[in-house]
Coordinates of C-alpha atoms in Angstrom, one line a residue:
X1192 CA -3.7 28.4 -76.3
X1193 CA -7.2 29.7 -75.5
X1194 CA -6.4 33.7 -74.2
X1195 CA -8.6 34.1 -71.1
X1196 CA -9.5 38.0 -69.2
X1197 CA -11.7 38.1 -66.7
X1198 CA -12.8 41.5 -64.3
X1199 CA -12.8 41.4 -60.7
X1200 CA -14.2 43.6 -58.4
X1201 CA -15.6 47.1 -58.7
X1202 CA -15.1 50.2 -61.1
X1203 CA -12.3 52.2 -59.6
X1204 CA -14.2 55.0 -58.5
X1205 CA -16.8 52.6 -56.3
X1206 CA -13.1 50.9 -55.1
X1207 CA -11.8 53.8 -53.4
X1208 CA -9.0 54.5 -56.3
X1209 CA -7.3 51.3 -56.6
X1210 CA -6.7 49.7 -59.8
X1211 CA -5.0 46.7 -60.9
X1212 CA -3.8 44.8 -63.9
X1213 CA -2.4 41.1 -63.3
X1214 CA -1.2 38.9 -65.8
X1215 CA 0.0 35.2 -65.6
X1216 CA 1.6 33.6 -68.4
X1217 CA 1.7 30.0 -68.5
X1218 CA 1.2 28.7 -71.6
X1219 CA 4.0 29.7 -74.4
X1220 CA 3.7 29.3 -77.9
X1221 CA 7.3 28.9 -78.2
X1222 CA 9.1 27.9 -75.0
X1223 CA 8.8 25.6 -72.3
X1224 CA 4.9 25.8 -70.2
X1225 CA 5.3 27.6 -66.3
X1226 CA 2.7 25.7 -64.2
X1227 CA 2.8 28.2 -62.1
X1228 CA 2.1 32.1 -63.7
X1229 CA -1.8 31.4 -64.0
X1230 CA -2.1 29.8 -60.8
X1231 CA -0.1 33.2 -59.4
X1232 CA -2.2 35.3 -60.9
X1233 CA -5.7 33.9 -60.4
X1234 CA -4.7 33.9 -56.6
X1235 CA -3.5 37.1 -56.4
X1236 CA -6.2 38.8 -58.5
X1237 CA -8.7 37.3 -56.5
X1238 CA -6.4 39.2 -53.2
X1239 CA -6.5 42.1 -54.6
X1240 CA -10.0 42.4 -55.5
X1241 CA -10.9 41.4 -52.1
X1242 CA -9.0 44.7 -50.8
X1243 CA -11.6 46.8 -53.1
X1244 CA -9.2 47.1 -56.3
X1245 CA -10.8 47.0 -59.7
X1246 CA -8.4 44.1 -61.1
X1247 CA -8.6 43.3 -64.9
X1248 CA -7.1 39.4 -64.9
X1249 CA -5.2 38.5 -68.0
X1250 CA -4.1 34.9 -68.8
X1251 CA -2.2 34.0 -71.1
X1252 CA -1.7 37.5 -72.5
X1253 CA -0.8 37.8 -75.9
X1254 CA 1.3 41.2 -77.1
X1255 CA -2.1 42.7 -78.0
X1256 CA -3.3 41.2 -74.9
X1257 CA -1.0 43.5 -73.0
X1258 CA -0.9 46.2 -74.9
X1259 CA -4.5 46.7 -74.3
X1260 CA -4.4 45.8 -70.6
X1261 CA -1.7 48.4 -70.0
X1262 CA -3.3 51.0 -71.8
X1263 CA -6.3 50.5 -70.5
X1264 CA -4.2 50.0 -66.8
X1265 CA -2.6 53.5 -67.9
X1266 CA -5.9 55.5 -68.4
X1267 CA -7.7 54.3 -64.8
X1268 CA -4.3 54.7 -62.6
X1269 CA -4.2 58.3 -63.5
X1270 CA -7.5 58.5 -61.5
X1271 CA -6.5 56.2 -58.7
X1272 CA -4.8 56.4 -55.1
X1273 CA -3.3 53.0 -55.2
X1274 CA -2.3 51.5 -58.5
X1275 CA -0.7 47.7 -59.1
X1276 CA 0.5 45.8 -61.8
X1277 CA 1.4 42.1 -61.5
X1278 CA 3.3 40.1 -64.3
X1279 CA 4.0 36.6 -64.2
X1280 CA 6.0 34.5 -67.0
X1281 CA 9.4 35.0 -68.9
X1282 CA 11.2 38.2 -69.1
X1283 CA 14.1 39.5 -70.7
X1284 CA 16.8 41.1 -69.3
X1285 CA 16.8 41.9 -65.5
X1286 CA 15.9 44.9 -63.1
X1287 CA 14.1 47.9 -64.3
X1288 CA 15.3 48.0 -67.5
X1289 CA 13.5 44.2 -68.5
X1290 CA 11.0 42.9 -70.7
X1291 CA 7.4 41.2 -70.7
X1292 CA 7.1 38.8 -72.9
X1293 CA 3.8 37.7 -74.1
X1294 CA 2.8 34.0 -75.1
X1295 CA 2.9 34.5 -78.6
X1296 CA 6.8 36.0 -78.8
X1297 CA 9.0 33.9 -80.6
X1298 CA 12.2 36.2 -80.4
X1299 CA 14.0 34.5 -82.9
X1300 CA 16.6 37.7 -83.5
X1301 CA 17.7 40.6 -81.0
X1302 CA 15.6 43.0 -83.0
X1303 CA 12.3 41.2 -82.7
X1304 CA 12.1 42.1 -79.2
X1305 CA 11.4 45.7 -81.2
X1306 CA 8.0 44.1 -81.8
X1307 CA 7.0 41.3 -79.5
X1308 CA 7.4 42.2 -76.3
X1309 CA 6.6 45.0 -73.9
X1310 CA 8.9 47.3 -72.1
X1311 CA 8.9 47.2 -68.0
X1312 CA 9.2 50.8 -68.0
X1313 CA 5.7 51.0 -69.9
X1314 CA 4.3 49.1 -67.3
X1315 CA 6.3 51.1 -64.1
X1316 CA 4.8 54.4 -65.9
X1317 CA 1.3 53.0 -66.0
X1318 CA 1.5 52.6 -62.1
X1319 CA 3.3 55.9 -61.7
X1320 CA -0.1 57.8 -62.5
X1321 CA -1.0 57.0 -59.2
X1322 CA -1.5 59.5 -56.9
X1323 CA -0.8 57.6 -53.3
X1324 CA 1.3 54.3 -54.6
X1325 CA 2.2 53.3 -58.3
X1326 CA 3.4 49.5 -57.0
X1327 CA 4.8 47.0 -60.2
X1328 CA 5.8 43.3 -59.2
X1329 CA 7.7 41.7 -61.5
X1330 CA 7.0 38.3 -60.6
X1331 CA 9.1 37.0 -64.2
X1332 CA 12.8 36.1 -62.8
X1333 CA 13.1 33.3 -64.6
X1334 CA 15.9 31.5 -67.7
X1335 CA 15.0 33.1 -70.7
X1336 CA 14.5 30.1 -73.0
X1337 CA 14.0 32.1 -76.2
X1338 CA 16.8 32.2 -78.8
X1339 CA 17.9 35.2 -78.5
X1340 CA 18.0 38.2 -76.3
X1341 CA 16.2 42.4 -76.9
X1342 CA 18.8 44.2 -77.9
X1343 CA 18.2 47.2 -75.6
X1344 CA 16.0 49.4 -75.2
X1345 CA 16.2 52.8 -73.6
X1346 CA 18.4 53.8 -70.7
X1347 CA 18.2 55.9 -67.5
X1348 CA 15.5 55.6 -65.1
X1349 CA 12.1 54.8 -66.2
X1350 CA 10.6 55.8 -63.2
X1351 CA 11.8 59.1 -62.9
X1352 CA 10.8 59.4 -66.3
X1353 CA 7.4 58.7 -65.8
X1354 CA 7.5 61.1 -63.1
X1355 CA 9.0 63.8 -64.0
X1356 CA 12.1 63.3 -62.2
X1357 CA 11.0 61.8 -59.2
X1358 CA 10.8 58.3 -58.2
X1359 CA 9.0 58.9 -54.6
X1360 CA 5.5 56.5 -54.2
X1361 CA 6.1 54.1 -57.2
X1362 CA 7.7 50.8 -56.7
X1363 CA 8.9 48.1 -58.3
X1364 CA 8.9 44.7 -56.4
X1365 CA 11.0 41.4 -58.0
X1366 CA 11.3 38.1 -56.6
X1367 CA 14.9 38.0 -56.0
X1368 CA 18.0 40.5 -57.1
X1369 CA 18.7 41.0 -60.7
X1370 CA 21.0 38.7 -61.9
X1371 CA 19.4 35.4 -60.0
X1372 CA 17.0 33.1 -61.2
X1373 CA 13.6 33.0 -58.8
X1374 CA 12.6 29.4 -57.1
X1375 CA 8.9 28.3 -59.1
X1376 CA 8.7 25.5 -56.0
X1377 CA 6.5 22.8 -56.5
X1378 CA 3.1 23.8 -54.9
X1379 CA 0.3 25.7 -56.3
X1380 CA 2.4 29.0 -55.9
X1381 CA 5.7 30.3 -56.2
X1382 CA 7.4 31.0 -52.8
X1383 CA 7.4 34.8 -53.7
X1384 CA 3.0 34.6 -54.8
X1385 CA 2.9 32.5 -52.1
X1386 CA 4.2 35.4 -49.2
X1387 CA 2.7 38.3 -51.0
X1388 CA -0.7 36.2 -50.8
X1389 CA 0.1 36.0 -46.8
X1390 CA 0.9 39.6 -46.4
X1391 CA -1.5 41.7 -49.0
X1392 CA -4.3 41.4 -47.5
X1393 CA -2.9 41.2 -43.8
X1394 CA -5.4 43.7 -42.0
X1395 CA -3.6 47.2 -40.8
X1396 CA 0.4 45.7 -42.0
X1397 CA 1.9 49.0 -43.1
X1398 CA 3.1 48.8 -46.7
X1399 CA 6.8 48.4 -45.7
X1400 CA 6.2 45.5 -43.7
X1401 CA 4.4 43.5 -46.2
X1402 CA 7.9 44.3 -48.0
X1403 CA 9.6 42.8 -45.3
X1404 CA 7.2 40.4 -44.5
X1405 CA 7.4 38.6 -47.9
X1406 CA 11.3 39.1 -47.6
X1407 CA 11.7 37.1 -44.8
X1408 CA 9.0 34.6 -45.6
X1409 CA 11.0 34.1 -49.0
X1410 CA 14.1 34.0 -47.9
X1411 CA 13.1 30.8 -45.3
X1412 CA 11.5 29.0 -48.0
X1413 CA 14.4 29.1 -50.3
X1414 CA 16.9 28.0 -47.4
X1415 CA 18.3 31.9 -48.2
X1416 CA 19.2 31.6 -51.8
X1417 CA 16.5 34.0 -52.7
X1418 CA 16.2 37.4 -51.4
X1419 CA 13.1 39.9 -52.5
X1420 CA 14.2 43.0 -54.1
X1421 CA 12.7 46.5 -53.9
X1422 CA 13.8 49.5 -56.3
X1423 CA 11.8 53.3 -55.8
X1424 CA 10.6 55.1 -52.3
X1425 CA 8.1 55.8 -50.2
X1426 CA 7.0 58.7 -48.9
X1427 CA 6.5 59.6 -45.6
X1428 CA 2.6 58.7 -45.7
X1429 CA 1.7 55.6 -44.4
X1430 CA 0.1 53.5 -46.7
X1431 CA -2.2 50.6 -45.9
X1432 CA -3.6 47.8 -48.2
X1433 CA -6.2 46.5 -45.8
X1434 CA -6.4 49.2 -43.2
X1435 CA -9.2 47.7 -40.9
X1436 CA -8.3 49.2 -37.3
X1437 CA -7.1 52.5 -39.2
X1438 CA -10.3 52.6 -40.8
X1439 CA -12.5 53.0 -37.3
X1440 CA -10.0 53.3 -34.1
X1441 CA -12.1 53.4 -31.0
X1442 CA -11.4 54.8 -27.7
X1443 CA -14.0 54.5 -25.7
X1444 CA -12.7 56.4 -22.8
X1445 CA -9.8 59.2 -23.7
X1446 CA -8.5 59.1 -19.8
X1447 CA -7.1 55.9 -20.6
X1448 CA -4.8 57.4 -23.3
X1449 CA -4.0 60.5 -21.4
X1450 CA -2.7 58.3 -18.4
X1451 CA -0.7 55.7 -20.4
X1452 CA 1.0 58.7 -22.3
X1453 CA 1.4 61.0 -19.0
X1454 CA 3.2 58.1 -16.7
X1455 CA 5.2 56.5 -20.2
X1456 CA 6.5 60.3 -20.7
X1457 CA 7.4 60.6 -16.8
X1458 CA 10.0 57.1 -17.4
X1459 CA 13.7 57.5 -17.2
X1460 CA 15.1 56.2 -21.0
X1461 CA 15.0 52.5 -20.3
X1462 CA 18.1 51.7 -22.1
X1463 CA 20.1 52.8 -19.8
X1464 CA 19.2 49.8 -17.3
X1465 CA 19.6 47.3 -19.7
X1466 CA 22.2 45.6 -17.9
X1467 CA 19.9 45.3 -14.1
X1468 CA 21.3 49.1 -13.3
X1469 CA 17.5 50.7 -12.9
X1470 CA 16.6 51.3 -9.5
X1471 CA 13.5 50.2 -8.0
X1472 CA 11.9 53.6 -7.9
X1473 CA 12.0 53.5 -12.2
X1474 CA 10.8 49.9 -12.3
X1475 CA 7.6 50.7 -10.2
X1476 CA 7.1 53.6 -12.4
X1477 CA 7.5 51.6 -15.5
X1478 CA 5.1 48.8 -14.2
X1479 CA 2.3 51.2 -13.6
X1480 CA 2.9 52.4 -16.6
X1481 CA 2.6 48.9 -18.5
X1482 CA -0.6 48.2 -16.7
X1483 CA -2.2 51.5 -18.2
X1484 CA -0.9 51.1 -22.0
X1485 CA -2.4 47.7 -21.9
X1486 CA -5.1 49.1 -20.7
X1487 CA -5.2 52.0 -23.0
X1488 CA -4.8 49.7 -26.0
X1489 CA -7.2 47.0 -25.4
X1490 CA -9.6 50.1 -25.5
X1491 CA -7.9 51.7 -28.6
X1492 CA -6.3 48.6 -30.3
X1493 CA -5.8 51.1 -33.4
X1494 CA -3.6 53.8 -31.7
X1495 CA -0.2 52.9 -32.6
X1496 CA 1.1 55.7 -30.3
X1497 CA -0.2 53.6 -27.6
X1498 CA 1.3 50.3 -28.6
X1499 CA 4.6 52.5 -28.8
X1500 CA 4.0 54.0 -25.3
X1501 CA 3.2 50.0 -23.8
X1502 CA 6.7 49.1 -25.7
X1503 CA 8.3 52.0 -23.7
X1504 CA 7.0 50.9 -20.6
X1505 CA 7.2 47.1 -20.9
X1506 CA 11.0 47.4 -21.8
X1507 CA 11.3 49.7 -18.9
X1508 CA 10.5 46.3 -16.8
X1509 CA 12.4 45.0 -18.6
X1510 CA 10.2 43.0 -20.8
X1511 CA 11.9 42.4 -23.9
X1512 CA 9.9 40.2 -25.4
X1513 CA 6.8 41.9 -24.8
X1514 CA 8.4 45.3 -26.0
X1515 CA 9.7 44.0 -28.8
X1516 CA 5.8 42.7 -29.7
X1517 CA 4.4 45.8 -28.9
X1518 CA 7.0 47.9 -31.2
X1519 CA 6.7 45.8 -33.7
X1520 CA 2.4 46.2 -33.4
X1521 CA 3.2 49.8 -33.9
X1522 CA 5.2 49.6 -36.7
X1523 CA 2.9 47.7 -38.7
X1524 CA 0.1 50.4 -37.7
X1525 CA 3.0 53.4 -38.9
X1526 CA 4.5 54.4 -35.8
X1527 CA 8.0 55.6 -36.9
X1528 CA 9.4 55.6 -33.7
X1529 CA 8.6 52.2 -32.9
X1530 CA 10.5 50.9 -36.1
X1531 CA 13.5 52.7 -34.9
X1532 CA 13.1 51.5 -31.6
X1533 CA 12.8 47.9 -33.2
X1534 CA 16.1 48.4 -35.0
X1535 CA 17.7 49.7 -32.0
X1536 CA 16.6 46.2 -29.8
X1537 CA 18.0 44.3 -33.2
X1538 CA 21.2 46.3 -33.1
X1539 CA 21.6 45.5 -29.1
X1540 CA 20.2 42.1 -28.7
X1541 CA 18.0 42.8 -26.3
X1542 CA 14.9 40.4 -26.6
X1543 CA 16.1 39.3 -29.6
X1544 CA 19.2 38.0 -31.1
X1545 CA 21.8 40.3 -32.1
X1546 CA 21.4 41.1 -36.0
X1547 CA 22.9 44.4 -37.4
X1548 CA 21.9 44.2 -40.7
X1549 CA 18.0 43.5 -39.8
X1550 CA 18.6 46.8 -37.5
X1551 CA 20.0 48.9 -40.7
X1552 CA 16.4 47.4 -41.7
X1553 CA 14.6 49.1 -39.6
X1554 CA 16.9 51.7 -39.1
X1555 CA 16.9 52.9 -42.8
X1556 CA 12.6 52.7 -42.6
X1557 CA 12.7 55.0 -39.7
X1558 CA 15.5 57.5 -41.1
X1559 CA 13.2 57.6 -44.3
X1560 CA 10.5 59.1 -41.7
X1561 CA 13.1 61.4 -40.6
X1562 CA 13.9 59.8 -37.2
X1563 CA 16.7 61.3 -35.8
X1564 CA 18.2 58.8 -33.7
X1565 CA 17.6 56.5 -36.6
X1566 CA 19.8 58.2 -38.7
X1567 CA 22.6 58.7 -35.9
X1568 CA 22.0 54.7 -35.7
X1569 CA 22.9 54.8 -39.4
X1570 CA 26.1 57.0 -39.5
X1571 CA 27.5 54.7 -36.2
X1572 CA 27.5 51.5 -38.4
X1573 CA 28.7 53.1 -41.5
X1574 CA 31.7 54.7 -39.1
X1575 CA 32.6 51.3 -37.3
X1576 CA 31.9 49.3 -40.7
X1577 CA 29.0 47.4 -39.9
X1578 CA 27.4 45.8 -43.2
X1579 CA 30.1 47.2 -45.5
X1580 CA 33.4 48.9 -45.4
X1581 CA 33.8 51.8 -43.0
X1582 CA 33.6 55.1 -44.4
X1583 CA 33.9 58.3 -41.8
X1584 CA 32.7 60.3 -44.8
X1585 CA 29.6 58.7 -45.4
X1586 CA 28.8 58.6 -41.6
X1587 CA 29.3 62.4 -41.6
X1588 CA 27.1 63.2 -44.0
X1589 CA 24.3 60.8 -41.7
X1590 CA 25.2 62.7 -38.7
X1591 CA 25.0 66.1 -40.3
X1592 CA 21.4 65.2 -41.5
X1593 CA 20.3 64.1 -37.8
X1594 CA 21.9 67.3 -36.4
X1595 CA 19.9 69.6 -39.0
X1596 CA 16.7 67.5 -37.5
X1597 CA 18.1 68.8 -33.9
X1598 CA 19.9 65.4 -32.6
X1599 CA 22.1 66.3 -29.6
X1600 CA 24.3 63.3 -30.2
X1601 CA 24.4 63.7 -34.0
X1602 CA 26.3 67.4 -33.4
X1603 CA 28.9 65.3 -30.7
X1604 CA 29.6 62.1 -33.1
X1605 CA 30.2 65.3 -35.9
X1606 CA 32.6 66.7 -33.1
X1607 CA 34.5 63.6 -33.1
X1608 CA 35.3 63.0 -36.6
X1609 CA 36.5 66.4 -36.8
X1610 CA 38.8 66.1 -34.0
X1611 CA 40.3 62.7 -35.6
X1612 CA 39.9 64.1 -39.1
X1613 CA 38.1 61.1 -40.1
X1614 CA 36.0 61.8 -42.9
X1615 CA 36.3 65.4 -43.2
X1616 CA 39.4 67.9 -42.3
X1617 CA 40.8 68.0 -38.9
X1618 CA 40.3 71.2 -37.2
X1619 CA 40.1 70.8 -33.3
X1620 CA 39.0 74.5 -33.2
X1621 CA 35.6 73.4 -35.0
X1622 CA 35.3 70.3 -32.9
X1623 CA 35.1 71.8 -29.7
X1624 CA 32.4 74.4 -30.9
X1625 CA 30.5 70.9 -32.2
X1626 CA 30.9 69.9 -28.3
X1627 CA 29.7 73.2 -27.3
X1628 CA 26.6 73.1 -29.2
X1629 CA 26.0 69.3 -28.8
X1630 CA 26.8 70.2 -24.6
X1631 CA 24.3 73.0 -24.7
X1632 CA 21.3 70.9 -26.4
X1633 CA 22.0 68.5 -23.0
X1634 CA 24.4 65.6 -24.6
X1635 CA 26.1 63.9 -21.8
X1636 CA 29.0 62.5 -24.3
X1637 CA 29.2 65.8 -25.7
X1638 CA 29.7 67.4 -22.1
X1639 CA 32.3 64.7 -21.2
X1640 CA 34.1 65.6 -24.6
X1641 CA 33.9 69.5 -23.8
X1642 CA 35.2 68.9 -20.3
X1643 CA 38.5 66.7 -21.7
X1644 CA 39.1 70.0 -23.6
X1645 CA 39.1 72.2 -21.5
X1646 CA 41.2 70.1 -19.2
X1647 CA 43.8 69.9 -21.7
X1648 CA 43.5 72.8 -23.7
X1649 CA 42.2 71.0 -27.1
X1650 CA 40.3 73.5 -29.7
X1651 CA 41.2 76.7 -27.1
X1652 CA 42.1 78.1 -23.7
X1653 CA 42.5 74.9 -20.9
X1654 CA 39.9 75.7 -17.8
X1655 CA 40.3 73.3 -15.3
X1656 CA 37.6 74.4 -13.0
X1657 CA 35.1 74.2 -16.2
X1658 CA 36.4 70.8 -17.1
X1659 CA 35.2 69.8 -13.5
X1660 CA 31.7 71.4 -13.8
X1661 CA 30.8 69.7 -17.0
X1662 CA 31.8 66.2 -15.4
X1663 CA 29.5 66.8 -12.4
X1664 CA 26.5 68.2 -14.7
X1665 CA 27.0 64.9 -16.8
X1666 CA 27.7 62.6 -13.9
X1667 CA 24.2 64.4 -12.1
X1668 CA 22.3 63.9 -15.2
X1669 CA 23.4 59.8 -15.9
X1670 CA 26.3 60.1 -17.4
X1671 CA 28.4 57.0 -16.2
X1672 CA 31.8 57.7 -17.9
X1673 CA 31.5 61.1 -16.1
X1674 CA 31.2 59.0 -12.6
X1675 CA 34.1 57.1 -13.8
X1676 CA 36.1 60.1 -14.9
X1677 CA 35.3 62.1 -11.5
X1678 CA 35.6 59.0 -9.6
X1679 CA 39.5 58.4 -10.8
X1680 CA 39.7 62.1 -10.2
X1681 CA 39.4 62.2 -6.4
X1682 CA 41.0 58.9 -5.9
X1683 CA 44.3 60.4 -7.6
X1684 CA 44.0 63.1 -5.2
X1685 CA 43.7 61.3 -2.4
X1686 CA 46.6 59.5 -3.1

């Protein structure tokens, strides 16, 4: 079989730092042909060098074939922002810890693999160079039909090795979770090449929703049997493959902006008149404010603070559908508090249907960016066991990380476990200093659970009169189970 390289695109310095090395195998020596490796990686060579990356093509690699490629793959990503490696074709073993196996492997014993194949790791340290985003795709789920299997090789994690101990910006990306075989289909492309051929060059999609772009697009071409799996982390930074709008964001007249953001800030929290409650006064406000986000972001389509501010307002009028499109605009432009707030519609139905575990989605993206509410979001289905078993403990330790970020309602949901001594030791004493703290920083719940202490004398002295006082600061500022609670107050009394 005739070993073909080709070089696409420019040097990496004339590309901006990005770098690539993709490899399709089709054509064994020794085991069954793939149709569809080459195909893959023609197709997503040709991507990539479209997005500015210097891409060295392999087909039909050999081991010296790769060992060159990811030397040479190596060297350049040390000097690159955005690093990739792509690998199509038979692999050995599954997750981070597999193999590459060229077309000229025969692995007749365990201890060949010694020889005649190529460690993943190798390949996830070549990435790792990279200074913005070291990205490996292991496009290679597949039977191994060879007859036997490496022995094992290494242990631990490769890509903290290759880092030094740190695993942030360098990801690798499989077709489906380690264990399962991947679907080849029976087009051109694999369902996997296929999405990532969709969402790579997808102009100003934010690198975790191509993630989650090609998830869901794989998942609904495999009927669900196949689900996209992602092992490292992200930073913080927001990381763009094909950042068009982020490149040149015009705003042609800055009043625009101000406005939107000055009558979005001035809005009531919408959510709270989810069910029809809002009165008229907060829908007019919210309208006007709709009308000048959309006018704001037709001037700046690039701003994703706007698109977050027209969410705000558009849910405030209770437009669900067009909130939830312009959240979801601002996510895929970096917004962080957009992908909470898309997680939070998820986890309450509203526009959308109900789907907790595409909220812990979202909700995990957003506490990554250190989103409070997001991570109180987090620590509230890990308490009621939402996803997977409930564990106070675990919720604890989410709510203690919102309230070091300054969350009001983090501090009262601590309060509460304490009190129940779920998760940590009971000690009503340290509770109601949580409610204090959590009442002082303006939580409603946390003023409602302060008041039914002091009315009965939980964590200290019982104050009646200061019982009352919190209930009509909560009830003043929204609080409905304060209404309720003040409400049954006077009409015991009158009784």
């Amino acid at each position: 079989m005739a070993v073909v390289m080709a070089r696409l695109g420019a040097d990496a310095k004339a590309a901006g730092g990005r770098v690539a090395l993709v490899v399709g195998n089709s054509g064994y020596r020794n085991a069954p042909p793939i149709p569809s490796p080459v195909n893959d990686a023609e197709d997503i060579a040709a991507a990539l060098a479209g997005l500015g990356f210097d891409v060295d093509l392999r087909k039909d690699a050999t081991l010296d074939d790769l060992r060159t490629g990811i030397r040479s793959f190596t060297e350049k990503s040390a000097n690159a922002d955005i690093s990739i490696f792509y690998f199509a074709g038979y692999s050995a073993s599954a997750g981070v810890g597999g193999y590459l196996i060229p077309v000229d492997a025969r692995l007749a014993t365990p201890q060949s693999s010694r020889t005649e194949t190529i460690p993943l790791p190798t390949a996830i340290a070549g990435a790792a160079r990279a200074r913005r985003l070291g990205l490996v795709i292991f496009d290679a789920m597949r039977d191994n039909p060879f007859p036997a299997q490496p022995d094992g090789r290494g242990s631990g994690d490769p890509v903290a090795a290759a880092r030094g101990g740190s695993i942030r910006n360098t990801l690798v990306f499989f077709p489906t979770e380690p264990g399962r075989i991947a679907d080849d289909g029976k087009a051109r492309n694999s369902p996997f090449a296929a999405a990532l051929l969709k969402y790579l060059p997808q102009a100003d999609l934010e690198i975790n929703f191509v993630f989650r772009s090609v998830r869901d697009d794989v998942r609904e071409a495999t009927q669900q049997r196949q689900t996209p799996y992602m092992y490292g982390q992200l930073s913080r930074d927001r990381i763009y493959l094909n950042p068009v709008k982020q490149a040149a964001i015009v705003q042609a007249d800055p009043a625009l902006a101000r406005r939107c953001d000055n009558l979005a800030a001035g809005l009531e929290d919408a959510r709270k008149g989810t069910a029809g409650q809002g009165d008229a006064g907060e829908n007019k406000k919210a309208a006007e404010a709709a009308a000048a986000c959309s006018d704001a972001v037709q001037q700046s389509p690039g701003a994703d603070r706007l698109h977050y501010q027209l969410g705000r307002s558009l849910f405030g009028t209770r437009d669900y559908t067009g909130a939830m499109a312009s959240y979801k605009t601002a996510s895929e432009l970096g917004n962080a508090r957009a992908i909470y707030e898309l997680g939070w519609m998820y986890d309450s139905g509203n526009g959308v249907e109900k789907d907790p575990a595409r909220a812990r989605f979202y909700y995990e993206m957003a506490a990554e960016k250190k989103i409070a509410p997001a991570i109180v979001s987090l620590g509230m289905q890990q308490e009621r066991g939402i996803g997977a078993a409930s564990d106070p403990a675990k919720a604890y330790a989410l709510y203690q990380r919102a309230a070091d970020l300054g969350d009001a309602t983090a501090v009262n949901r601590m309060g509460e476990l304490t009190e129940k001594g779920l998760g940590v030791k009971q000690n009503l004493k340290q509770a109601r200093a949580f409610y204090e703290k959590s009442a002082a920083m303006g939580g409603l719940e946390a003023m409602v659970n302060l008041a039914r202490c002091n009315a009965n004398g939980i964590g200290g002295r019982q104050d009646i009169p200061e019982a009352r006082r919190l209930l009509a600061k909560a009830a003043q500022a929204g609080s409905a189970d304060a209404r309720r609670i003040l409400a049954h107050i006077e009409d015991t009394r009158s009784k």
